[in-house]
PDB file of C-alpha atoms in Angstrom:
ATOM      1  CA  GLU T 346      12.623 -11.800 -10.636  1.00  0.00           C
ATOM      2  CA  ALA T 347      12.253  -8.163  -8.868  1.00  0.00           C
ATOM      3  CA  GLN T 348      10.815  -9.125  -5.652  1.00  0.00           C
ATOM      4  CA  VAL T 349       9.763  -7.796  -2.190  1.00  0.00           C
ATOM      5  CA  THR T 350      10.402 -11.504  -0.019  1.00  0.00           C
ATOM      6  CA  GLN T 351       8.966 -11.213   3.659  1.00  0.00           C
ATOM      7  CA  ASN T 352       9.445 -13.834   6.060  1.00  0.00           C
ATOM      8  CA  PRO T 353       7.403 -15.405   7.651  1.00  0.00           C
ATOM      9  CA  ARG T 354       4.035 -15.590   6.040  1.00  0.00           C
ATOM     10  CA  TYR T 355       2.140 -16.497   9.435  1.00  0.00           C
ATOM     11  CA  LEU T 356       3.010 -16.345  12.398  1.00  0.00           C
ATOM     12  CA  ILE T 357       0.894 -17.198  15.876  1.00  0.00           C
ATOM     13  CA  THR T 358       3.251 -16.123  19.363  1.00  0.00           C
ATOM     14  CA  VAL T 359       2.145 -15.094  22.738  1.00  0.00           C
ATOM     15  CA  THR T 360       2.024 -11.599  24.358  1.00  0.00           C
ATOM     16  CA  GLY T 361       5.270 -10.237  25.476  1.00  0.00           C
ATOM     17  CA  LYS T 362       7.552 -12.956  23.199  1.00  0.00           C
ATOM     18  CA  LYS T 363       9.543 -10.474  21.039  1.00  0.00           C
ATOM     19  CA  LEU T 364       9.788 -11.362  18.034  1.00  0.00           C
ATOM     20  CA  THR T 365      11.311 -10.160  14.426  1.00  0.00           C
ATOM     21  CA  VAL T 366      10.062 -10.096  10.842  1.00  0.00           C
ATOM     22  CA  THR T 367      12.058  -9.572   7.671  1.00  0.00           C
ATOM     23  CA  CYS T 368      12.121  -7.943   4.515  1.00  0.00           C
ATOM     24  CA  SER T 369      14.434  -7.968   1.760  1.00  0.00           C
ATOM     25  CA  GLN T 370      13.834  -7.069  -1.641  1.00  0.00           C
ATOM     26  CA  ASN T 371      16.128  -7.271  -4.400  1.00  0.00           C
ATOM     27  CA  MET T 372      15.508  -4.226  -6.580  1.00  0.00           C
ATOM     28  CA  ASN T 373      18.076  -1.791  -4.933  1.00  0.00           C
ATOM     29  CA  HIS T 374      15.658   0.678  -3.803  1.00  0.00           C
ATOM     30  CA  GLU T 375      16.444   3.531  -1.637  1.00  0.00           C
ATOM     31  CA  TYR T 376      12.985   3.594   0.014  1.00  0.00           C
ATOM     32  CA  MET T 377      11.418   1.056   1.614  1.00  0.00           C
ATOM     33  CA  SER T 378       8.641   1.011   4.246  1.00  0.00           C
ATOM     34  CA  TRP T 379       6.539  -1.308   6.300  1.00  0.00           C
ATOM     35  CA  TYR T 380       2.143  -1.067   6.484  1.00  0.00           C
ATOM     36  CA  ARG T 381      -0.348  -2.872   8.801  1.00  0.00           C
ATOM     37  CA  GLN T 382      -4.057  -3.482   7.095  1.00  0.00           C
ATOM     38  CA  ASP T 383      -6.829  -3.887   9.432  1.00  0.00           C
ATOM     39  CA  PRO T 384     -10.239  -4.714   8.676  1.00  0.00           C
ATOM     40  CA  GLY T 385     -11.904  -1.114   7.772  1.00  0.00           C
ATOM     41  CA  LEU T 386      -8.819   0.944   8.246  1.00  0.00           C
ATOM     42  CA  GLY T 387      -6.616   0.146   5.054  1.00  0.00           C
ATOM     43  CA  LEU T 388      -3.380   0.074   4.827  1.00  0.00           C
ATOM     44  CA  ARG T 389      -1.410   2.072   7.617  1.00  0.00           C
ATOM     45  CA  GLN T 390       2.326   3.133   7.572  1.00  0.00           C
ATOM     46  CA  ILE T 391       4.376   1.885  10.416  1.00  0.00           C
ATOM     47  CA  TYR T 392       8.098   2.988   9.449  1.00  0.00           C
ATOM     48  CA  TYR T 393      10.082   3.986   6.408  1.00  0.00           C
ATOM     49  CA  SER T 394      13.129   4.291   5.564  1.00  0.00           C
ATOM     50  CA  MET T 395      14.914   6.900   3.074  1.00  0.00           C
ATOM     51  CA  ASN T 396      17.857   4.754   2.683  1.00  0.00           C
ATOM     52  CA  VAL T 397      20.580   3.094   4.914  1.00  0.00           C
ATOM     53  CA  GLU T 398      20.561   4.182   8.824  1.00  0.00           C
ATOM     54  CA  ALA T 399      17.583   6.543   7.337  1.00  0.00           C
ATOM     55  CA  THR T 400      14.602   5.655   9.193  1.00  0.00           C
ATOM     56  CA  ASP T 401      11.575   7.252  10.555  1.00  0.00           C
ATOM     57  CA  LYS T 402       8.125   7.024  11.729  1.00  0.00           C
ATOM     58  CA  GLY T 403       4.905   6.136  10.049  1.00  0.00           C
ATOM     59  CA  ASP T 404       1.377   7.180  11.251  1.00  0.00           C
ATOM     60  CA  VAL T 405       1.074   4.217  13.548  1.00  0.00           C
ATOM     61  CA  PRO T 406       4.946   3.407  15.076  1.00  0.00           C
ATOM     62  CA  GLU T 407       4.104   2.234  18.636  1.00  0.00           C
ATOM     63  CA  GLY T 408       5.107  -1.003  19.880  1.00  0.00           C
ATOM     64  CA  TYR T 409       7.498  -1.621  16.450  1.00  0.00           C
ATOM     65  CA  LYS T 410      11.175  -1.064  15.597  1.00  0.00           C
ATOM     66  CA  VAL T 411      13.092  -1.461  12.388  1.00  0.00           C
ATOM     67  CA  SER T 412      16.396  -1.180  11.593  1.00  0.00           C
ATOM     68  CA  ARG T 413      18.311  -0.375   7.914  1.00  0.00           C
ATOM     69  CA  LYS T 414      21.887  -1.695   7.953  1.00  0.00           C
ATOM     70  CA  GLU T 415      22.176  -2.619   5.119  1.00  0.00           C
ATOM     71  CA  LYS T 416      20.300  -1.844   1.409  1.00  0.00           C
ATOM     72  CA  ARG T 417      18.361  -4.864   0.671  1.00  0.00           C
ATOM     73  CA  ASN T 418      16.838  -5.391   4.201  1.00  0.00           C
ATOM     74  CA  PHE T 419      14.548  -3.554   6.583  1.00  0.00           C
ATOM     75  CA  PRO T 420      13.392  -5.526   9.565  1.00  0.00           C
ATOM     76  CA  LEU T 421      10.407  -5.110  11.847  1.00  0.00           C
ATOM     77  CA  ILE T 422      10.850  -5.851  15.148  1.00  0.00           C
ATOM     78  CA  LEU T 423       7.397  -6.080  17.985  1.00  0.00           C
ATOM     79  CA  GLU T 424       9.851  -6.017  21.257  1.00  0.00           C
ATOM     80  CA  SER T 425       7.024  -6.923  23.212  1.00  0.00           C
ATOM     81  CA  PRO T 426       3.905  -8.037  21.370  1.00  0.00           C
ATOM     82  CA  SER T 427       0.167  -7.168  22.407  1.00  0.00           C
ATOM     83  CA  PRO T 428      -2.701  -8.627  21.167  1.00  0.00           C
ATOM     84  CA  ASN T 429      -3.680  -5.495  18.977  1.00  0.00           C
ATOM     85  CA  GLN T 430      -0.605  -5.635  16.880  1.00  0.00           C
ATOM     86  CA  THR T 431      -2.464  -8.522  15.604  1.00  0.00           C
ATOM     87  CA  SER T 432      -2.578  -7.757  11.813  1.00  0.00           C
ATOM     88  CA  LEU T 433      -1.354  -8.353   7.984  1.00  0.00           C
ATOM     89  CA  TYR T 434       1.733  -6.493   7.770  1.00  0.00           C
ATOM     90  CA  PHE T 435       3.235  -5.509   4.489  1.00  0.00           C
ATOM     91  CA  CYS T 436       6.586  -4.167   3.272  1.00  0.00           C
ATOM     92  CA  ALA T 437       7.266  -2.143   0.855  1.00  0.00           C
ATOM     93  CA  SER T 438      10.313  -1.316  -1.387  1.00  0.00           C
ATOM     94  CA  SER T 439      10.488   1.752  -4.358  1.00  0.00           C
ATOM     95  CA  LEU T 440      13.294   3.802  -6.323  1.00  0.00           C
ATOM     96  CA  ILE T 441      13.942   7.343  -5.246  1.00  0.00           C
ATOM     97  CA  GLY T 442      14.188   9.374  -8.377  1.00  0.00           C
ATOM     98  CA  GLY T 443      12.684  12.792  -7.946  1.00  0.00           C
ATOM     99  CA  LEU T 444       9.191  11.707  -7.603  1.00  0.00           C
ATOM    100  CA  ASN T 445       7.265   8.927  -6.207  1.00  0.00           C
ATOM    101  CA  THR T 446       7.329   6.036  -8.030  1.00  0.00           C
ATOM    102  CA  GLU T 447       5.807   3.091  -8.036  1.00  0.00           C
ATOM    103  CA  ALA T 448       5.558   0.714  -4.644  1.00  0.00           C
ATOM    104  CA  PHE T 449       6.627  -3.052  -4.866  1.00  0.00           C
ATOM    105  CA  PHE T 450       4.679  -4.683  -1.887  1.00  0.00           C
ATOM    106  CA  GLY T 451       5.703  -8.410  -0.466  1.00  0.00           C
ATOM    107  CA  GLN T 452       3.445 -10.666  -0.154  1.00  0.00           C
ATOM    108  CA  GLY T 453       2.268  -9.976   3.328  1.00  0.00           C
ATOM    109  CA  THR T 454       2.694 -11.558   7.089  1.00  0.00           C
ATOM    110  CA  ARG T 455      -0.345 -12.365   8.752  1.00  0.00           C
ATOM    111  CA  LEU T 456       0.693 -11.906  12.320  1.00  0.00           C
ATOM    112  CA  THR T 457      -1.744 -13.226  15.820  1.00  0.00           C
ATOM    113  CA  VAL T 458      -0.795 -12.170  19.378  1.00  0.00           C
ATOM    114  CA  VAL T 459      -2.460 -14.217  22.177  1.00  0.00           C
TER     115      VAL T 459
ATOM    116  CA  GLY D 157      -1.073  15.001   7.351  1.00  0.00           C
ATOM    117  CA  GLU D 158      -2.414  14.138   4.191  1.00  0.00           C
ATOM    118  CA  ASN D 159      -6.062  12.119   4.491  1.00  0.00           C
ATOM    119  CA  VAL D 160      -7.602  10.470   1.667  1.00  0.00           C
ATOM    120  CA  GLU D 161     -11.019   9.303   1.522  1.00  0.00           C
ATOM    121  CA  GLN D 162     -12.378   6.548  -0.321  1.00  0.00           C
ATOM    122  CA  HIS D 163     -15.709   5.357  -1.497  1.00  0.00           C
ATOM    123  CA  PRO D 164     -17.542   3.121  -2.094  1.00  0.00           C
ATOM    124  CA  SER D 165     -15.996   0.762   0.818  1.00  0.00           C
ATOM    125  CA  THR D 166     -18.267  -2.152  -1.407  1.00  0.00           C
ATOM    126  CA  LEU D 167     -19.138  -2.514  -4.792  1.00  0.00           C
ATOM    127  CA  SER D 168     -20.930  -5.255  -6.923  1.00  0.00           C
ATOM    128  CA  VAL D 169     -21.435  -5.030 -10.763  1.00  0.00           C
ATOM    129  CA  GLN D 170     -22.689  -7.669 -12.993  1.00  0.00           C
ATOM    130  CA  GLU D 171     -20.200  -8.710 -15.297  1.00  0.00           C
ATOM    131  CA  GLY D 172     -19.771  -5.942 -18.516  1.00  0.00           C
ATOM    132  CA  ASP D 173     -20.395  -3.434 -16.439  1.00  0.00           C
ATOM    133  CA  SER D 174     -18.591  -0.353 -15.668  1.00  0.00           C
ATOM    134  CA  ALA D 175     -17.397   0.149 -12.118  1.00  0.00           C
ATOM    135  CA  VAL D 176     -16.432   3.458 -10.211  1.00  0.00           C
ATOM    136  CA  ILE D 177     -14.493   3.978  -7.301  1.00  0.00           C
ATOM    137  CA  LYS D 178     -13.804   7.837  -5.840  1.00  0.00           C
ATOM    138  CA  CYS D 179     -11.384   9.167  -3.320  1.00  0.00           C
ATOM    139  CA  THR D 180     -10.479  12.425  -2.358  1.00  0.00           C
ATOM    140  CA  TYR D 181      -7.492  13.821  -0.328  1.00  0.00           C
ATOM    141  CA  SER D 182      -7.194  17.037   1.908  1.00  0.00           C
ATOM    142  CA  ASP D 183      -3.234  17.604   0.693  1.00  0.00           C
ATOM    143  CA  SER D 184      -2.711  20.108  -2.071  1.00  0.00           C
ATOM    144  CA  ALA D 185       0.651  19.687  -1.762  1.00  0.00           C
ATOM    145  CA  SER D 186      -0.084  15.550  -3.131  1.00  0.00           C
ATOM    146  CA  ASN D 187       0.975  15.683  -6.414  1.00  0.00           C
ATOM    147  CA  TYR D 188       0.889  11.801  -7.375  1.00  0.00           C
ATOM    148  CA  PHE D 189      -2.017   9.463  -7.484  1.00  0.00           C
ATOM    149  CA  PRO D 190      -1.856   5.275  -7.522  1.00  0.00           C
ATOM    150  CA  TRP D 191      -4.476   2.900  -7.403  1.00  0.00           C
ATOM    151  CA  TYR D 192      -3.676  -0.393  -6.340  1.00  0.00           C
ATOM    152  CA  LYS D 193      -5.460  -3.917  -6.627  1.00  0.00           C
ATOM    153  CA  GLN D 194      -5.016  -6.354  -3.827  1.00  0.00           C
ATOM    154  CA  GLU D 195      -6.525 -10.014  -4.954  1.00  0.00           C
ATOM    155  CA  LEU D 196      -7.174 -12.366  -1.637  1.00  0.00           C
ATOM    156  CA  GLY D 197      -3.934 -13.459  -0.140  1.00  0.00           C
ATOM    157  CA  LYS D 198      -1.325 -11.082  -1.851  1.00  0.00           C
ATOM    158  CA  GLY D 199       0.037  -7.781  -1.550  1.00  0.00           C
ATOM    159  CA  PRO D 200      -0.891  -4.720  -3.268  1.00  0.00           C
ATOM    160  CA  GLN D 201      -0.235  -4.219  -6.798  1.00  0.00           C
ATOM    161  CA  LEU D 202       0.458  -0.861  -8.913  1.00  0.00           C
ATOM    162  CA  ILE D 203      -2.585  -0.901 -11.717  1.00  0.00           C
ATOM    163  CA  ILE D 204      -2.644   2.408 -12.710  1.00  0.00           C
ATOM    164  CA  ASP D 205      -1.394   5.868 -11.325  1.00  0.00           C
ATOM    165  CA  ILE D 206      -1.332   9.350 -12.166  1.00  0.00           C
ATOM    166  CA  ARG D 207       0.476  13.055 -11.890  1.00  0.00           C
ATOM    167  CA  SER D 208      -0.613  16.409 -11.202  1.00  0.00           C
ATOM    168  CA  ASN D 209       0.372  17.443 -14.297  1.00  0.00           C
ATOM    169  CA  VAL D 210      -2.484  15.026 -15.632  1.00  0.00           C
ATOM    170  CA  GLY D 211      -5.654  14.872 -16.059  1.00  0.00           C
ATOM    171  CA  GLU D 212      -6.819  11.592 -17.049  1.00  0.00           C
ATOM    172  CA  LYS D 213      -5.054   8.028 -18.198  1.00  0.00           C
ATOM    173  CA  LYS D 214      -6.160   4.896 -19.814  1.00  0.00           C
ATOM    174  CA  ASP D 215      -4.955   1.615 -20.040  1.00  0.00           C
ATOM    175  CA  GLN D 216      -6.938  -0.842 -22.394  1.00  0.00           C
ATOM    176  CA  ARG D 217      -9.841  -1.292 -19.944  1.00  0.00           C
ATOM    177  CA  ILE D 218      -8.702   0.970 -16.551  1.00  0.00           C
ATOM    178  CA  ALA D 219      -8.661   4.773 -16.402  1.00  0.00           C
ATOM    179  CA  VAL D 220      -8.167   7.312 -13.671  1.00  0.00           C
ATOM    180  CA  THR D 221      -9.019  10.727 -13.577  1.00  0.00           C
ATOM    181  CA  LEU D 222      -7.946  13.589 -11.323  1.00  0.00           C
ATOM    182  CA  ASN D 223      -9.043  16.885 -10.564  1.00  0.00           C
ATOM    183  CA  LYS D 224      -7.033  18.893  -8.979  1.00  0.00           C
ATOM    184  CA  THR D 225      -9.156  21.821  -8.268  1.00  0.00           C
ATOM    185  CA  ALA D 226     -11.696  19.971  -6.188  1.00  0.00           C
ATOM    186  CA  LYS D 227      -9.218  17.473  -5.279  1.00  0.00           C
ATOM    187  CA  HIS D 228     -10.671  13.955  -6.209  1.00  0.00           C
ATOM    188  CA  PHE D 229      -9.379  11.570  -8.038  1.00  0.00           C
ATOM    189  CA  SER D 230     -11.335   8.055  -9.233  1.00  0.00           C
ATOM    190  CA  LEU D 231     -10.444   4.929 -11.160  1.00  0.00           C
ATOM    191  CA  HIS D 232     -13.168   4.102 -14.139  1.00  0.00           C
ATOM    192  CA  ILE D 233     -12.802  -0.331 -14.897  1.00  0.00           C
ATOM    193  CA  THR D 234     -14.779  -0.629 -17.829  1.00  0.00           C
ATOM    194  CA  GLU D 235     -16.335  -4.039 -19.111  1.00  0.00           C
ATOM    195  CA  THR D 236     -15.558  -5.446 -15.544  1.00  0.00           C
ATOM    196  CA  GLN D 237     -14.785  -9.119 -15.601  1.00  0.00           C
ATOM    197  CA  PRO D 238     -14.544 -11.747 -13.083  1.00  0.00           C
ATOM    198  CA  GLU D 239     -11.447 -11.542 -12.292  1.00  0.00           C
ATOM    199  CA  ASP D 240     -11.481  -7.485 -11.664  1.00  0.00           C
ATOM    200  CA  SER D 241     -13.039  -8.937  -8.616  1.00  0.00           C
ATOM    201  CA  ALA D 242     -10.448  -7.628  -5.808  1.00  0.00           C
ATOM    202  CA  VAL D 243      -9.783  -4.874  -3.121  1.00  0.00           C
ATOM    203  CA  TYR D 244      -8.742  -1.401  -4.713  1.00  0.00           C
ATOM    204  CA  PHE D 245      -6.766   0.828  -2.921  1.00  0.00           C
ATOM    205  CA  CYS D 246      -6.257   5.137  -3.852  1.00  0.00           C
ATOM    206  CA  ALA D 247      -3.382   6.494  -2.462  1.00  0.00           C
ATOM    207  CA  ALA D 248      -1.982   9.940  -2.841  1.00  0.00           C
ATOM    208  CA  GLY D 249       1.936  11.212  -2.380  1.00  0.00           C
ATOM    209  CA  SER D 250       3.584  14.636  -2.256  1.00  0.00           C
ATOM    210  CA  GLY D 251       6.774  14.766  -4.663  1.00  0.00           C
ATOM    211  CA  ALA D 252      10.360  14.622  -3.768  1.00  0.00           C
ATOM    212  CA  GLY D 253      11.553  15.184  -0.370  1.00  0.00           C
ATOM    213  CA  SER D 254       8.706  13.027   0.994  1.00  0.00           C
ATOM    214  CA  TYR D 255       8.007   9.565  -0.429  1.00  0.00           C
ATOM    215  CA  GLN D 256       5.155   8.368   1.906  1.00  0.00           C
ATOM    216  CA  LEU D 257       1.936   7.340  -0.041  1.00  0.00           C
ATOM    217  CA  THR D 258      -1.175   7.787   2.466  1.00  0.00           C
ATOM    218  CA  PHE D 259      -3.845   5.155   1.441  1.00  0.00           C
ATOM    219  CA  GLY D 260      -7.685   5.262   1.288  1.00  0.00           C
ATOM    220  CA  LYS D 261      -9.795   2.321   3.747  1.00  0.00           C
ATOM    221  CA  GLY D 262     -10.281   0.210   0.222  1.00  0.00           C
ATOM    222  CA  THR D 263     -12.809  -1.120  -2.033  1.00  0.00           C
ATOM    223  CA  LYS D 264     -13.540  -4.351  -2.041  1.00  0.00           C
ATOM    224  CA  LEU D 265     -15.229  -4.905  -6.035  1.00  0.00           C
ATOM    225  CA  SER D 266     -17.122  -7.863  -7.055  1.00  0.00           C
ATOM    226  CA  VAL D 267     -18.347  -8.757 -10.409  1.00  0.00           C
ATOM    227  CA  ILE D 268     -21.011 -11.064 -10.657  1.00  0.00           C
ATOM    228  CA  PRO D 269     -20.594 -13.593 -13.580  1.00  0.00           C
TER     229      PRO D 269
END
């Protein structure tokens, strides 16, 4: 089954404790991205990656890091989480083929930073 | 960069009525306009998309219209059913070379049985 898998689904952590949210896709997609979803603000892109070892900032990258060492994986790293990073996070992937194509989203990770 | 405005933020309709959600965009280079449906506890899922060389596209009870001159596009759902209740997001993206999608803030649709 084609899917994007995020882990964990729920996470409560304390300010300053480094954490990683994993994302994996099994569709051989080149393009992967991370979004955060906040009430009244919709989906805002954090980082994206066009391919292995090619990452770039989205609209709200501050406080986040990513890496793309393998095509299927795109982890999101919070080196020193703060309460304003409490949010619902989504990973997405899509095929690059000359035109924008469907973005497949994971189930989401609800992060609470206390 | 691109800016996408979506209205209304909430919409309630009676079962069987139609629902319309409207979006405007700012970047004339945008040429891909998908709509996503997000059910409670799930990630957004594509329901229909349209490219700038097409003015209207239909898929059963769902249709999307695009007016490139006015830079707006709309989602139309006819004969609404309770299972249509969800949050709907419009988005805009440009073509080859940039695969970023800019999303609207979402519309929470409630279909009242």
